[in-house]
PDB file of C-alpha atoms in Angstrom:
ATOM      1  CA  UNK A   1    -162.037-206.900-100.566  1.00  0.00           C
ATOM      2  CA  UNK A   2    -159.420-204.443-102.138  1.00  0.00           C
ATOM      3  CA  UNK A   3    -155.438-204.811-102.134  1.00  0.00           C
ATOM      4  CA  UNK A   4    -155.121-202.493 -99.048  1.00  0.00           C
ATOM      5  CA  UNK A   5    -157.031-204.779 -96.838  1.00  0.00           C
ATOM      6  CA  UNK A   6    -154.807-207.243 -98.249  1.00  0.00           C
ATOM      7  CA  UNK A   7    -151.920-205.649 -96.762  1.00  0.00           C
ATOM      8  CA  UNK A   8    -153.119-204.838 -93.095  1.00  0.00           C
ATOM      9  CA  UNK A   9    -151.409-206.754 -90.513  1.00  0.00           C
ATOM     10  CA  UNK A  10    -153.209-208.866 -88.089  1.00  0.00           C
ATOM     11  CA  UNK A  11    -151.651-210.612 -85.248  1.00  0.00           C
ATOM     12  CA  UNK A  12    -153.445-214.174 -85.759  1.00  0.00           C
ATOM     13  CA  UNK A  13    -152.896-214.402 -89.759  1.00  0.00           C
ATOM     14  CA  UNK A  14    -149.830-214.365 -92.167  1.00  0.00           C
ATOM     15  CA  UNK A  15    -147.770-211.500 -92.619  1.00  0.00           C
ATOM     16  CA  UNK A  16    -149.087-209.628 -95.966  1.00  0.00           C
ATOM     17  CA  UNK A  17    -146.019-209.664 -98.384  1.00  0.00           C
ATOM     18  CA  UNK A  18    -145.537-206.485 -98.914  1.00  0.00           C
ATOM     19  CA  UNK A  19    -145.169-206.187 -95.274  1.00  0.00           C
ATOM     20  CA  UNK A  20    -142.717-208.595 -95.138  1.00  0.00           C
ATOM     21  CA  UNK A  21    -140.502-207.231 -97.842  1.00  0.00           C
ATOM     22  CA  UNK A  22    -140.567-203.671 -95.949  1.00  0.00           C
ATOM     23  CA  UNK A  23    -139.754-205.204 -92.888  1.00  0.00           C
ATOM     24  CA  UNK A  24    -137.150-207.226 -94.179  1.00  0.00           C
ATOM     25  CA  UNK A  25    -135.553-204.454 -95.646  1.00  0.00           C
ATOM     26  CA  UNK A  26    -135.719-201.437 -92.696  1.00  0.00           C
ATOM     27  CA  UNK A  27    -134.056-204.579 -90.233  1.00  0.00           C
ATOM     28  CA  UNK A  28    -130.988-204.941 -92.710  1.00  0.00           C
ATOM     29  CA  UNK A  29    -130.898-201.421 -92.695  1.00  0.00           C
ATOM     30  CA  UNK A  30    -131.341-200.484 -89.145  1.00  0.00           C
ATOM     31  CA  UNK A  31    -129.043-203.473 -88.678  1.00  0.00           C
ATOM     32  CA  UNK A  32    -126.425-202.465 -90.844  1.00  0.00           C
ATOM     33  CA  UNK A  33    -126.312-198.785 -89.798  1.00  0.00           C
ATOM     34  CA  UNK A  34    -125.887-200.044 -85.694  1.00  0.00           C
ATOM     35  CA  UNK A  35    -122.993-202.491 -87.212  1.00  0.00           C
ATOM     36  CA  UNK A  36    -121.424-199.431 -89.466  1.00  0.00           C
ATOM     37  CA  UNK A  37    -121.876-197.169 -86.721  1.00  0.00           C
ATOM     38  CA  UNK A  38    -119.970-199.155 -83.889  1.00  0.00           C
ATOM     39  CA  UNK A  39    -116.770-199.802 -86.298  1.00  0.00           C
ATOM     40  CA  UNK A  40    -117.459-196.164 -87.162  1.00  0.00           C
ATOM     41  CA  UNK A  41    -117.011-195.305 -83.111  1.00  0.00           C
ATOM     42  CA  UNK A  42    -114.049-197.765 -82.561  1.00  0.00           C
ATOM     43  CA  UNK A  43    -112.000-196.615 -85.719  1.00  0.00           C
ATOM     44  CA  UNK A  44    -112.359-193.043 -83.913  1.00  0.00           C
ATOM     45  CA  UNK A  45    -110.925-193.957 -80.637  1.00  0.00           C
ATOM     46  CA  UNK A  46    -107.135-193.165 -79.811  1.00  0.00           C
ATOM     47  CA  UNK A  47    -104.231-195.203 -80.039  1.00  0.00           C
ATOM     48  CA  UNK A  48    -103.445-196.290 -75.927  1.00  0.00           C
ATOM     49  CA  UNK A  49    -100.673-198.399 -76.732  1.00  0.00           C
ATOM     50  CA  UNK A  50     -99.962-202.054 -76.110  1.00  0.00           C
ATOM     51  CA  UNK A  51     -99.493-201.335 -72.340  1.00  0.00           C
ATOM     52  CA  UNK A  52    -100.487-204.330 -69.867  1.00  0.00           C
ATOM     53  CA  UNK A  53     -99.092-207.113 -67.492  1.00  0.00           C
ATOM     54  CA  UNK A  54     -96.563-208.704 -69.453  1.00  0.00           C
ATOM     55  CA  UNK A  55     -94.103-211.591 -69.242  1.00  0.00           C
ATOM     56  CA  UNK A  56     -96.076-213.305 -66.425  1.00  0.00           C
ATOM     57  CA  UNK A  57     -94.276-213.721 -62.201  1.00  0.00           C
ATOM     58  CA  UNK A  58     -90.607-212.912 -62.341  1.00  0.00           C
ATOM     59  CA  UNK A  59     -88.505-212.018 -59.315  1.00  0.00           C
ATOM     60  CA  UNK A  60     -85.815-209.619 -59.010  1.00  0.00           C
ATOM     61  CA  UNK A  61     -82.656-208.972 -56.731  1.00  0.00           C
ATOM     62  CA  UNK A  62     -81.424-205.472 -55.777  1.00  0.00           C
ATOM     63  CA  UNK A  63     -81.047-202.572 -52.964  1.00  0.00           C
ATOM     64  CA  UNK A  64     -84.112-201.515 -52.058  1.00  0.00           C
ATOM     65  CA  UNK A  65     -84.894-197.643 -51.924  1.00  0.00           C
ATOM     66  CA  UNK A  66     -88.236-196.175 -50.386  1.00  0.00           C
ATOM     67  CA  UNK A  67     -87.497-192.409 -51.374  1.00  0.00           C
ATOM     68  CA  UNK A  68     -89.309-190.822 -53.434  1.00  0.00           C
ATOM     69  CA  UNK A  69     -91.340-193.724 -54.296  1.00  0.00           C
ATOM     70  CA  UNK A  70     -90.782-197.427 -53.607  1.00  0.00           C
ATOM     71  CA  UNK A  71     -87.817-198.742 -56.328  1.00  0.00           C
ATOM     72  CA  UNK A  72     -85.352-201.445 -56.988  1.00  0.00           C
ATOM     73  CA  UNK A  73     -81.667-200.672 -58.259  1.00  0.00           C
ATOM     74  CA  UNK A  74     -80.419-203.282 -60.021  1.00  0.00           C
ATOM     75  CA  UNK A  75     -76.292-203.404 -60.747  1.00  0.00           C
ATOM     76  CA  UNK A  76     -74.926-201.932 -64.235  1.00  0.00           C
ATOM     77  CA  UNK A  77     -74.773-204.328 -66.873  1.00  0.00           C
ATOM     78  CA  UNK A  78     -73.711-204.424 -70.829  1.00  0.00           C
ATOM     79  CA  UNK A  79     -77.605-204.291 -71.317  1.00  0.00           C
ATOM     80  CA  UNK A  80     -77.714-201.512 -68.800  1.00  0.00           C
ATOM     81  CA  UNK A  81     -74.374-199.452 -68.097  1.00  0.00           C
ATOM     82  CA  UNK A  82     -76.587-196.999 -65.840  1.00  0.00           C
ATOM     83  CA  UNK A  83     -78.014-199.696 -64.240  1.00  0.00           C
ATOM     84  CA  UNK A  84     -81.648-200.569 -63.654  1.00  0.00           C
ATOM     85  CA  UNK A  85     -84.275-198.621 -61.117  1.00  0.00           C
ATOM     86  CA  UNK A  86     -87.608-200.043 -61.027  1.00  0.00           C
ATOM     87  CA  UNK A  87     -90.727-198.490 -59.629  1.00  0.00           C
ATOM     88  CA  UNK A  88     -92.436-200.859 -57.450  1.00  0.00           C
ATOM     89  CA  UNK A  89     -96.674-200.818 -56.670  1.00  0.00           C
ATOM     90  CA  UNK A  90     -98.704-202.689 -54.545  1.00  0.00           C
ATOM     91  CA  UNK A  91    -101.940-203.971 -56.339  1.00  0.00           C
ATOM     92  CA  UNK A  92    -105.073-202.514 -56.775  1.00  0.00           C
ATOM     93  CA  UNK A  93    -104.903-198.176 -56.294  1.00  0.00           C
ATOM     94  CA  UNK A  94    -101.667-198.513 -53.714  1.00  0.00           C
ATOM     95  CA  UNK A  95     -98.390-198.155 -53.653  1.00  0.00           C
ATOM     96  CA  UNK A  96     -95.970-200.367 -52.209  1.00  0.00           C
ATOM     97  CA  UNK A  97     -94.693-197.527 -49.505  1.00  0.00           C
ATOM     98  CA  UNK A  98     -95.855-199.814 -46.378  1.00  0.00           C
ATOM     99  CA  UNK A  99     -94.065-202.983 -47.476  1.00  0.00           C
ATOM    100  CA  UNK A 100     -91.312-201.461 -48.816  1.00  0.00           C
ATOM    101  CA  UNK A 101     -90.635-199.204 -45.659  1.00  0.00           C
ATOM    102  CA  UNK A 102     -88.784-202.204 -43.201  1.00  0.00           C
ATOM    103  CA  UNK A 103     -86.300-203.091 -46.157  1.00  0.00           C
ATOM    104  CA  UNK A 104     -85.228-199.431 -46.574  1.00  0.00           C
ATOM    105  CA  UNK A 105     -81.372-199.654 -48.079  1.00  0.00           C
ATOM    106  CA  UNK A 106     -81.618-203.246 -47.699  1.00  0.00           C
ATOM    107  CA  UNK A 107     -80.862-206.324 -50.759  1.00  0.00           C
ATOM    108  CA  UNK A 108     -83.800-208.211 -51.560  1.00  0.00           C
ATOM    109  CA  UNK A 109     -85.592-210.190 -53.446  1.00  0.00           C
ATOM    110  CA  UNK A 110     -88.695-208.268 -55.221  1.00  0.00           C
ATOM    111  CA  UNK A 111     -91.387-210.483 -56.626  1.00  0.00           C
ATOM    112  CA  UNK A 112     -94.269-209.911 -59.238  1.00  0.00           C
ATOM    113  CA  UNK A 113     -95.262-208.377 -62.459  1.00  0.00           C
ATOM    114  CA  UNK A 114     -94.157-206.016 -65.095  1.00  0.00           C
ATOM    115  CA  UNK A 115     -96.808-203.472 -66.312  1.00  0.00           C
ATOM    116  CA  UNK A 116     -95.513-202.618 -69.741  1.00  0.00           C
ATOM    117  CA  UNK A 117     -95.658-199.847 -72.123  1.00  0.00           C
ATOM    118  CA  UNK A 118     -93.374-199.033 -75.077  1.00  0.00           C
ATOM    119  CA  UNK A 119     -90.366-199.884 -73.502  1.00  0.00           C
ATOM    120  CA  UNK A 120     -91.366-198.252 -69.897  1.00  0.00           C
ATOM    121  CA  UNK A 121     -92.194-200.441 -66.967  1.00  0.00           C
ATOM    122  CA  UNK A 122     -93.557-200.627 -63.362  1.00  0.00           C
ATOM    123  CA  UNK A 123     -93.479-203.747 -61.318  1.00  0.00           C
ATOM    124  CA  UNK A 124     -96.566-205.164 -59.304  1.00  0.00           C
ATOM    125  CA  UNK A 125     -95.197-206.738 -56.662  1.00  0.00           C
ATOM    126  CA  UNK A 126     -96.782-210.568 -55.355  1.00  0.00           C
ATOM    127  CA  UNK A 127     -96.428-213.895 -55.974  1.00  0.00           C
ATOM    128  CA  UNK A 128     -94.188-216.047 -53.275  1.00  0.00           C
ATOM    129  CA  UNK A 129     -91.531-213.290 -53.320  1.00  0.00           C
ATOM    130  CA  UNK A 130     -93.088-209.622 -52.645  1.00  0.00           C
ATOM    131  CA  UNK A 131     -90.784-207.973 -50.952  1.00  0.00           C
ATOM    132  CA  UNK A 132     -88.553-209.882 -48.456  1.00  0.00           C
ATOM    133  CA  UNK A 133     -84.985-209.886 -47.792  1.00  0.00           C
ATOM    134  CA  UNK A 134     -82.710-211.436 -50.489  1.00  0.00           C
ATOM    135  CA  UNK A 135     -81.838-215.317 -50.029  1.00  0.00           C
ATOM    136  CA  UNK A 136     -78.508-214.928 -52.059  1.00  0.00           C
ATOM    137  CA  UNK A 137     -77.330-211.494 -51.667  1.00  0.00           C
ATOM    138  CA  UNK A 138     -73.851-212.191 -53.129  1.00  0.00           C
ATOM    139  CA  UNK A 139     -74.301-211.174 -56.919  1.00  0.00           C
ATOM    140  CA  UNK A 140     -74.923-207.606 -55.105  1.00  0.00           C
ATOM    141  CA  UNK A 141     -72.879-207.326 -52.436  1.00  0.00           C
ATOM    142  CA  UNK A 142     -70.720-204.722 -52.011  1.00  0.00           C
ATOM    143  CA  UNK A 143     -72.572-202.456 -54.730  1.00  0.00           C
ATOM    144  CA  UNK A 144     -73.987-199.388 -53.549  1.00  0.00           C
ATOM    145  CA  UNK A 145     -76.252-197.154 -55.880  1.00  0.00           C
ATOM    146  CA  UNK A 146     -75.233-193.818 -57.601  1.00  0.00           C
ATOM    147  CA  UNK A 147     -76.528-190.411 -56.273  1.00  0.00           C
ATOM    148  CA  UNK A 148     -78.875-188.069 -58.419  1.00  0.00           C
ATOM    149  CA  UNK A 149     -77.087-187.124 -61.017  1.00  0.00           C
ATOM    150  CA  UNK A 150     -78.468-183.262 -62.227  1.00  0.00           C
ATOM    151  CA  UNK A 151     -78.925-182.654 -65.647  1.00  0.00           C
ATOM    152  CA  UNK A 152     -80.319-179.341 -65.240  1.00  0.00           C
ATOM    153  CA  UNK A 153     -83.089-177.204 -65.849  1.00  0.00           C
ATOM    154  CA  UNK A 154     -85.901-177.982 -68.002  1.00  0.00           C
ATOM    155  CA  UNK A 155     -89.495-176.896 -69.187  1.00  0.00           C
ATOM    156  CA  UNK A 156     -91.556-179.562 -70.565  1.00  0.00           C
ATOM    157  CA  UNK A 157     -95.162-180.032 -71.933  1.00  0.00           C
ATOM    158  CA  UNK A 158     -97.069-182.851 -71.534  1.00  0.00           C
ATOM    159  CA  UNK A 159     -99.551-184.995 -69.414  1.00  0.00           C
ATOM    160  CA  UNK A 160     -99.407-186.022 -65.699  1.00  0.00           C
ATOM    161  CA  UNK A 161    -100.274-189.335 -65.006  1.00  0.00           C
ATOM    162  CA  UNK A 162    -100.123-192.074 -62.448  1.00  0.00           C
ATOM    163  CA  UNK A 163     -97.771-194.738 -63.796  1.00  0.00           C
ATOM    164  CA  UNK A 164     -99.536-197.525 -63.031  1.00  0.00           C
ATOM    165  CA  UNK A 165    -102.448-196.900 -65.204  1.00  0.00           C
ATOM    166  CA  UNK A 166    -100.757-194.964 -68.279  1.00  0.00           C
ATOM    167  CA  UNK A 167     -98.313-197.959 -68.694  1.00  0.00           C
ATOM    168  CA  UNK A 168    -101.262-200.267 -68.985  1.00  0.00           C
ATOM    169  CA  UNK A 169    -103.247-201.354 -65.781  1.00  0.00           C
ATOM    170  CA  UNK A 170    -106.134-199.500 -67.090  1.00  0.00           C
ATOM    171  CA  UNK A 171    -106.972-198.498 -71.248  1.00  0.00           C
ATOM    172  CA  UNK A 172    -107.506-195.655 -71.542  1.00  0.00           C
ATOM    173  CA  UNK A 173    -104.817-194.779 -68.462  1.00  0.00           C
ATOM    174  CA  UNK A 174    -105.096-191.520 -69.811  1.00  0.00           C
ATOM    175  CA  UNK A 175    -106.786-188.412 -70.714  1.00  0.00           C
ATOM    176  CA  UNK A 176    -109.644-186.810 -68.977  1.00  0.00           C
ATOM    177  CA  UNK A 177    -111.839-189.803 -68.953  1.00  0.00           C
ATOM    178  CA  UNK A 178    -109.475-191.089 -66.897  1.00  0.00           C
ATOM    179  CA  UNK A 179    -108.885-188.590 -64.317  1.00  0.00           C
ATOM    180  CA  UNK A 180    -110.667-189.525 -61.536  1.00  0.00           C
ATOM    181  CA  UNK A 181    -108.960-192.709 -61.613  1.00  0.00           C
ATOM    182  CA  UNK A 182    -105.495-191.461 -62.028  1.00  0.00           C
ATOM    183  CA  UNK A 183    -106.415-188.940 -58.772  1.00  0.00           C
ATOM    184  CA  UNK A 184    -107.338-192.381 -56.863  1.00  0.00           C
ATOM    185  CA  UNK A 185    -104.532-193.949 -57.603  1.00  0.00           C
ATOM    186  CA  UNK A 186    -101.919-191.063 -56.536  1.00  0.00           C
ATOM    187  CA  UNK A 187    -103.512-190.605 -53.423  1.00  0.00           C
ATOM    188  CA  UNK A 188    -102.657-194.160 -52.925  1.00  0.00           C
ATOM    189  CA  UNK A 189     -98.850-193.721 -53.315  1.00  0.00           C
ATOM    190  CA  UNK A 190     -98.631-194.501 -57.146  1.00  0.00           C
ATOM    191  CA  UNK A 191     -96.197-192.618 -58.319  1.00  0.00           C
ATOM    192  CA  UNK A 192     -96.779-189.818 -60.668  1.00  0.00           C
ATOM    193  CA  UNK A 193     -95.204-189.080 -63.904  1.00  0.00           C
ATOM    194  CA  UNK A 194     -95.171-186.863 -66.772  1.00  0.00           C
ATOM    195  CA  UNK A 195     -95.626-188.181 -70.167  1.00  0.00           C
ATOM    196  CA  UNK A 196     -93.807-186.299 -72.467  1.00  0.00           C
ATOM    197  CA  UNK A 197     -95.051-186.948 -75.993  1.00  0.00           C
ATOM    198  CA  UNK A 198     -93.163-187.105 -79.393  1.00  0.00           C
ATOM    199  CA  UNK A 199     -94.144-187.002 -83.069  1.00  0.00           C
ATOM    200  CA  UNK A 200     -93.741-190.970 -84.356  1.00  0.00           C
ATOM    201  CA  UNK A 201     -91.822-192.045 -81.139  1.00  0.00           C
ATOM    202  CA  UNK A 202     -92.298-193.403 -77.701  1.00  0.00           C
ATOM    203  CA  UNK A 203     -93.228-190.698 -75.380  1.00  0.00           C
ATOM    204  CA  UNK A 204     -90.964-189.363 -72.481  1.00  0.00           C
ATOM    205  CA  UNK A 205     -91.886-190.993 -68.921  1.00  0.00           C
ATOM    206  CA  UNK A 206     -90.240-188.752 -65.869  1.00  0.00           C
ATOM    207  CA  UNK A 207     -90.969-189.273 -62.760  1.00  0.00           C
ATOM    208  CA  UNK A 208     -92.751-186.067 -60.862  1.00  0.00           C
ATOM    209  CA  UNK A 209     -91.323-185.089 -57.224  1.00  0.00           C
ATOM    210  CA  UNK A 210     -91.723-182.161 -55.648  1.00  0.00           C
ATOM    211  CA  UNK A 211     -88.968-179.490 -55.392  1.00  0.00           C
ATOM    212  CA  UNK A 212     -86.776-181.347 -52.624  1.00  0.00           C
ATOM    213  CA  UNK A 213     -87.044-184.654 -54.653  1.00  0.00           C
ATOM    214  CA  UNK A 214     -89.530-186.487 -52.303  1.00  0.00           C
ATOM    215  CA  UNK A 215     -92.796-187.808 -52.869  1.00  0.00           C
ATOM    216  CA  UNK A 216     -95.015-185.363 -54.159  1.00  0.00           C
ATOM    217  CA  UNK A 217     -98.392-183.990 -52.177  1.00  0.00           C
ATOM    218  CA  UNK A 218    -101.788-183.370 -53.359  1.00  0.00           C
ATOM    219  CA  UNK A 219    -101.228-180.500 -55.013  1.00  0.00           C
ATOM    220  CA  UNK A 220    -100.432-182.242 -57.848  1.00  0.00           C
ATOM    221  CA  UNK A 221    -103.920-183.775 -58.256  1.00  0.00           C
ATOM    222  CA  UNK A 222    -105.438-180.411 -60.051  1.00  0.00           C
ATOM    223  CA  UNK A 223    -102.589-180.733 -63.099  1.00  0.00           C
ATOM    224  CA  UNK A 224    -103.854-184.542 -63.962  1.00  0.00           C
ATOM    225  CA  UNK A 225    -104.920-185.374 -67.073  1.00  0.00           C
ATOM    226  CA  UNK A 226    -105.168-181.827 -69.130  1.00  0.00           C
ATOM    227  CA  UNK A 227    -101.935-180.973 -71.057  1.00  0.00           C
ATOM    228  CA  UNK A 228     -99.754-178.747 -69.036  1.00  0.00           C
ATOM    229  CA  UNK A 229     -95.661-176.799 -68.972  1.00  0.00           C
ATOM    230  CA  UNK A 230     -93.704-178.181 -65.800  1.00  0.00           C
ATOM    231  CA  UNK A 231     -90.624-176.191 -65.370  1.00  0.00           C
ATOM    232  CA  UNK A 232     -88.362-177.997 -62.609  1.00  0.00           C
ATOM    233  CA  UNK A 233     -84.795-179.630 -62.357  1.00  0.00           C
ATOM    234  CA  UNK A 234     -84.176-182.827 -64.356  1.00  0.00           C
ATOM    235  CA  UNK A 235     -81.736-185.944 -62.736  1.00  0.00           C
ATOM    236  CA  UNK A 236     -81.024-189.402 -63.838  1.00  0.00           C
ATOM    237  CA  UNK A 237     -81.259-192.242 -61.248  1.00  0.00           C
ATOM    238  CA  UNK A 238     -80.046-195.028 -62.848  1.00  0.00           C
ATOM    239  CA  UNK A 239     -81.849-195.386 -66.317  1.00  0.00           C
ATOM    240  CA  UNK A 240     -84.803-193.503 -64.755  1.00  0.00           C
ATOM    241  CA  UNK A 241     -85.394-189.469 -65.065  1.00  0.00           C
ATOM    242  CA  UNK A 242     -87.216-187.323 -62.251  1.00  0.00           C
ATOM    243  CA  UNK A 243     -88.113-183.699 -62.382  1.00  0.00           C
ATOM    244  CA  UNK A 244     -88.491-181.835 -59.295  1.00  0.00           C
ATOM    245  CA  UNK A 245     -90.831-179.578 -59.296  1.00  0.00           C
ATOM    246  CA  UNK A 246     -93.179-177.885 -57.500  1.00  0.00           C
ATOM    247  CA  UNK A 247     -97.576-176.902 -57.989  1.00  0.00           C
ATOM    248  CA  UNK A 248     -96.115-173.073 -58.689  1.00  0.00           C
ATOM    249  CA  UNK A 249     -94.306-174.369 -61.654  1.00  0.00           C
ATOM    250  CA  UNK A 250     -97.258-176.245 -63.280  1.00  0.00           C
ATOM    251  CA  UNK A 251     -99.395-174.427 -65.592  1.00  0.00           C
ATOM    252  CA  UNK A 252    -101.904-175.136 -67.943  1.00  0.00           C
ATOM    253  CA  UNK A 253    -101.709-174.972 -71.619  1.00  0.00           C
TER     254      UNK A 253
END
């Protein structure tokens, strides 16, 4: 019988050694390229920040605004001489419009969890507080929040997103991938913002309303996720910017 028969695999007998060695050998390689490849696929991915639901239940006390998106206003501090404004969310793809709407103006106590991005934040609300009226309204008493305050007109570039997402409900909360999710989520009162982005810095959050400073309306759902110019009117609400703007002054870049 010559080598070559040798070297013929059958089922029932031992593997011929030279088949073994070949084998062995396009495994480690196959192997090794699958293993190279994957690191190879997550070193390519963007950076999406170290968003996500931080600092575990807390609960807040403040005035309670509904317009143009659910918030809390906390009193000026040292930390905070502009005071605090908080965007509020329901869980899930909602906003927290419906159990916000009865406490309108109102002190309460706002329970739940921070969603947390580079220094930007949205609260979740739940737990055993949600949103009720305040047991102890006495360390706010008497304080009533500050008006708009303009700091005029602006053009900016960047990307619309729902907040919710982008500051870390979802990685990516960003992008075109994420699109169709963002779109969800708007629809179901999360508020929308424009991320603003900066060479080696935090990027820009603003909150998006339309033109008369309310909540904005589906129009706004054909700018999300590619990079576009909004032209509008900037204000400061406590230590939270808005633009106004409107769909006409959206473009694509």
């Amino acid at each position: 019988m010559s080598q070559s028969s040798n070297d013929f695999f059958i089922g029932y007998l031992k593997t011929p050694p030279k088949l073994a060695i070949f084998l062995t050998v396009v495994t480690t390689l196959v192997m090794g390229l699958g293993i190279g490849g994957g690191f190879a696929l997550l070193a390519g991915q963007p950076d999406y920040g170290s968003g996500g639901f931080k600092g575990g239940y807390q609960e807040h006390l403040g005035v309670l605004q509904t317009a143009p998106y659910p918030m809390l206003r906390i009193p000026p501090d040292e930390a905070h001489p502009d005071g605090q404004t908080i965007l509020l969310s329901n869980p899930g793809k909602r906003g927290a419009q419906k159990r916000a709407a009865k406490h309108d103006g109102s002190i309460v106590d706002v329970g739940g969890v921070f969603i947390t991005r580079e220094g930007a934040r949205i609260l979740q609300v739940g737990g055993a507080a949600k949103i009720r009226a305040a047991k102890d309204p006495a360390p706010v008493q008497g304080f009533v929040p500050s008006a708009d305050v303009p700091l005029g007109p602006v053009t900016l570039r960047g990307e619309i997103v729902d907040t919710k997402c982008y500051l870390g409900a979802m990685r990516p909360g960003e992008g075109k991938v994420h699109r169709a999710c963002a779109n969800l989520c708007l629809m179901g009162g999360i508020p929308p913002m424009l991320a603003v982005f900066h060479e080696n810095e935090a990027p820009t959050l603003l909150l998006l309303t339309n033109a008369d400073g309310e909540a904005f309306d589906a129009d706004i759902l054909d700018y999300v996720a590619p990079y576009v110019s909004v032209t509008g009117d900037l204000y400061r609400r406590g230590d939270l910017l808005i633009l106004r703007t409107d769909a006409s002054r959206i473009g694509f870049i």
